[in-house]
């Protein structure tokens, strides 16, 4: 167990290179096993969730050769379709193996997924899609078993706009008989990235990125090579950190269009944001203004940036209102920010945030993005203040090279082991 130590009072300055998108990689890796031949994925982020996924593939008999950030996935020798080990419970995105194993072999048995547990995260829409394609789904106390004699295309309307369900149904449908139409589909860039890979493998998917996706089933999917899109949430986290510390940071290797909602909100606050073809420069200002923020499905403001944005809003004049319309209870970072002196009160789904002087404290990350909110808060405290963020393993799930990147930007951050007997105040 480790904790992240952060000294306050240093504005971030310099350039940071953004790596491949975690939430794309976690879908592309299981998608690769739909192929009869080797799939090479480039620009994968080096984070623990990816390492866990490679361990899960090994349980299936899928070998993966890694060279730097390129992974050659060889699904030719898959030997089983049951995964009941502990690895599956380490991350939520293991549920994509249901769609890909069902799509390729007509069956999958999977231990229940894990991941960030800020609230119960149902998979009823995934199941609705599998059943519409002709699969039988058995929910057992500690695993899910899906099986289909034959998968046949169908029209599926998602009751909830779900990234996971949209991708999982795409995975199951691309080798089904006939055409599948997903209506009310999620539109996140990661969904487009998965469709791009599948089409490179020989699938026939149209409309990814819109609310209607059409998949014409094919018999065979082959190998290919694909480079993953940049991580818009990692990029947004550094943009927010630059603004919060009144720094000047060039965020390189991004797709500015993916950052549109955040860029608009930063400009509304008075932060200077300059867009280039593949990079964005954020220049913090001495005074920024509070605003209202609503987290929505893409292309709205990303719920994954709602937590870091909370921290930035504590540095803005006036009162800001923040609502998360995607999750009901994604405010677990707020009590920890209050420990650091943040003036925030929660009213149902709304958080009312006032300008606050944050001070160093011992705080705990409840999930990955809550961790981001807390390390940004640590950067905003005065010179000499030290903030200790516990549960650093959550942050490691989504932010690769975090300490190197922040150090290169002028921050004073380091890891420390958590002594078993050490008690937080
Ligand atoms: C993905 O989770 C991301 N994770 C999440 O990022 C992200 O917060 C979320 O999309 C929303 O953008 C990965 O891609 C691995 P959803 P996912 O299905 O697919 C409800 C991070 O920090 N819902 O779009 O699980 C659900 O409860 C992580 O990187 C159902 O009701 O999210 C939620 O309220 C955290 N039934 C809403 O839909 C279902 O069957 C959106 O969830 C599925 C979802």
mmCIF file of C-alpha atoms and ligand atoms in Angstrom, residues 22-24 26-27 49 91-96 115-116 118-128 158-167 186 188 190-191 231-233 296-298 302-305 324-328 330 349 367-370 397-399, ligand 1:
data_model
loop_
_atom_site.group_PDB
_atom_site.id
_atom_site.type_symbol
_atom_site.label_atom_id
_atom_site.label_comp_id
_atom_site.label_asym_id
_atom_site.label_seq_id
_atom_site.Cartn_x
_atom_site.Cartn_y
_atom_site.Cartn_z
ATOM 1 C CA UNK A 22 -7.665 3.753 -20.591
ATOM 2 C CA UNK A 23 -11.384 3.395 -21.333
ATOM 3 C CA UNK A 24 -10.644 2.624 -24.949
ATOM 4 C CA UNK A 26 -10.047 -1.756 -21.726
ATOM 5 C CA UNK A 27 -12.514 -2.429 -24.543
ATOM 6 C CA UNK A 49 -5.920 -2.052 -15.234
ATOM 7 C CA UNK A 91 -11.835 -4.187 -12.875
ATOM 8 C CA UNK A 92 -15.298 -3.403 -14.179
ATOM 9 C CA UNK A 93 -14.298 -3.546 -17.842
ATOM 10 C CA UNK A 94 -13.752 -7.333 -17.598
ATOM 11 C CA UNK A 95 -17.428 -7.513 -18.521
ATOM 12 C CA UNK A 96 -16.487 -6.840 -22.170
ATOM 13 C CA UNK A 115 -13.776 -1.573 -10.390
ATOM 14 C CA UNK A 116 -14.613 1.853 -8.948
ATOM 15 C CA UNK A 118 -18.822 4.786 -5.927
ATOM 16 C CA UNK A 119 -22.263 3.293 -6.466
ATOM 17 C CA UNK A 120 -23.878 0.039 -7.645
ATOM 18 C CA UNK A 121 -23.205 -0.258 -11.362
ATOM 19 C CA UNK A 122 -25.808 -2.535 -12.962
ATOM 20 C CA UNK A 123 -25.354 -4.375 -16.266
ATOM 21 C CA UNK A 124 -29.042 -4.845 -17.083
ATOM 22 C CA UNK A 125 -28.695 -3.077 -20.452
ATOM 23 C CA UNK A 126 -25.813 -5.362 -21.430
ATOM 24 C CA UNK A 127 -28.023 -8.360 -20.619
ATOM 25 C CA UNK A 128 -30.967 -6.862 -22.502
ATOM 26 C CA UNK A 158 -30.996 1.149 -24.683
ATOM 27 C CA UNK A 159 -33.165 2.393 -21.809
ATOM 28 C CA UNK A 160 -30.064 4.078 -20.370
ATOM 29 C CA UNK A 161 -27.302 5.669 -22.457
ATOM 30 C CA UNK A 162 -24.516 3.285 -21.474
ATOM 31 C CA UNK A 163 -20.932 3.214 -22.782
ATOM 32 C CA UNK A 164 -20.407 -0.336 -21.560
ATOM 33 C CA UNK A 165 -23.657 -1.732 -22.901
ATOM 34 C CA UNK A 166 -23.145 -0.055 -26.295
ATOM 35 C CA UNK A 167 -19.663 -1.581 -26.651
ATOM 36 C CA UNK A 186 -23.713 6.125 -26.201
ATOM 37 C CA UNK A 188 -18.237 8.488 -26.454
ATOM 38 C CA UNK A 190 -13.972 5.299 -27.035
ATOM 39 C CA UNK A 191 -16.967 3.658 -28.763
ATOM 40 C CA UNK A 231 -6.982 9.656 -23.141
ATOM 41 C CA UNK A 232 -9.373 12.631 -22.988
ATOM 42 C CA UNK A 233 -9.913 12.177 -19.245
ATOM 43 C CA UNK A 296 -23.677 14.454 -18.819
ATOM 44 C CA UNK A 297 -23.082 11.694 -21.365
ATOM 45 C CA UNK A 298 -20.811 12.618 -24.280
ATOM 46 C CA UNK A 302 -17.596 14.191 -18.768
ATOM 47 C CA UNK A 303 -18.628 12.677 -15.438
ATOM 48 C CA UNK A 304 -15.031 11.423 -15.108
ATOM 49 C CA UNK A 305 -13.887 15.056 -14.943
ATOM 50 C CA UNK A 324 -23.663 14.793 -11.997
ATOM 51 C CA UNK A 325 -26.527 13.566 -14.209
ATOM 52 C CA UNK A 326 -24.809 10.260 -15.016
ATOM 53 C CA UNK A 327 -24.239 8.839 -11.522
ATOM 54 C CA UNK A 328 -26.298 9.422 -8.387
ATOM 55 C CA UNK A 330 -20.155 10.341 -7.314
ATOM 56 C CA UNK A 349 -27.438 15.631 -6.629
ATOM 57 C CA UNK A 367 -12.016 5.934 -6.475
ATOM 58 C CA UNK A 368 -9.780 6.802 -9.392
ATOM 59 C CA UNK A 369 -11.176 10.228 -10.278
ATOM 60 C CA UNK A 370 -11.685 11.173 -6.614
ATOM 61 C CA UNK A 397 -5.361 2.462 -12.320
ATOM 62 C CA UNK A 398 -5.853 5.415 -14.612
ATOM 63 C CA UNK A 399 -2.898 7.795 -14.598
HETATM 64 C C1 LIG B 1 -17.651 3.853 -18.506
HETATM 65 O O1 LIG B 1 -18.228 3.089 -17.470
HETATM 66 C C2 LIG B 1 -16.293 4.290 -17.978
HETATM 67 N N1 LIG B 1 -15.501 3.111 -17.658
HETATM 68 C C3 LIG B 1 -16.472 5.130 -16.721
HETATM 69 O O2 LIG B 1 -15.182 5.620 -16.364
HETATM 70 C C4 LIG B 1 -17.363 6.331 -17.046
HETATM 71 O O3 LIG B 1 -17.603 7.041 -15.842
HETATM 72 C C5 LIG B 1 -18.692 5.851 -17.639
HETATM 73 O O4 LIG B 1 -18.443 5.025 -18.795
HETATM 74 C C6 LIG B 1 -19.579 7.014 -18.070
HETATM 75 O O5 LIG B 1 -18.897 7.792 -19.008
HETATM 76 C C7 LIG B 1 -14.918 2.415 -18.668
HETATM 77 O O6 LIG B 1 -15.065 2.758 -19.831
HETATM 78 C C8 LIG B 1 -14.086 1.239 -18.266
HETATM 79 P P1 LIG B 1 -22.092 3.446 -18.312
HETATM 80 P P2 LIG B 1 -19.589 2.235 -17.780
HETATM 81 O O7 LIG B 1 -22.555 2.083 -18.615
HETATM 82 O O8 LIG B 1 -19.572 1.768 -19.171
HETATM 83 C C9 LIG B 1 -26.069 3.151 -15.780
HETATM 84 C C10 LIG B 1 -13.323 5.980 -14.996
HETATM 85 O O9 LIG B 1 -13.169 6.701 -14.004
HETATM 86 N N2 LIG B 1 -26.179 1.797 -16.334
HETATM 87 O O10 LIG B 1 -22.000 4.458 -19.406
HETATM 88 O O11 LIG B 1 -19.732 1.233 -16.701
HETATM 89 C C11 LIG B 1 -24.888 3.301 -14.826
HETATM 90 O O12 LIG B 1 -25.247 2.883 -13.529
HETATM 91 C C12 LIG B 1 -14.573 5.155 -15.131
HETATM 92 O O13 LIG B 1 -12.502 5.877 -15.949
HETATM 93 C C13 LIG B 1 -27.334 1.055 -16.093
HETATM 94 O O14 LIG B 1 -28.246 1.500 -15.416
HETATM 95 O O15 LIG B 1 -20.671 3.378 -17.587
HETATM 96 C C14 LIG B 1 -24.599 4.793 -14.910
HETATM 97 O O16 LIG B 1 -25.482 5.493 -14.046
HETATM 98 C C15 LIG B 1 -15.503 5.295 -13.922
HETATM 99 N N3 LIG B 1 -27.435 -0.184 -16.624
HETATM 100 C C16 LIG B 1 -24.947 5.138 -16.363
HETATM 101 O O17 LIG B 1 -25.770 4.068 -16.839
HETATM 102 C C17 LIG B 1 -26.442 -0.739 -17.402
HETATM 103 O O18 LIG B 1 -26.604 -1.886 -17.882
HETATM 104 C C18 LIG B 1 -23.755 5.241 -17.269
HETATM 105 O O19 LIG B 1 -22.991 4.043 -17.118
HETATM 106 C C19 LIG B 1 -25.277 0.033 -17.638
HETATM 107 C C20 LIG B 1 -25.179 1.289 -17.102
#
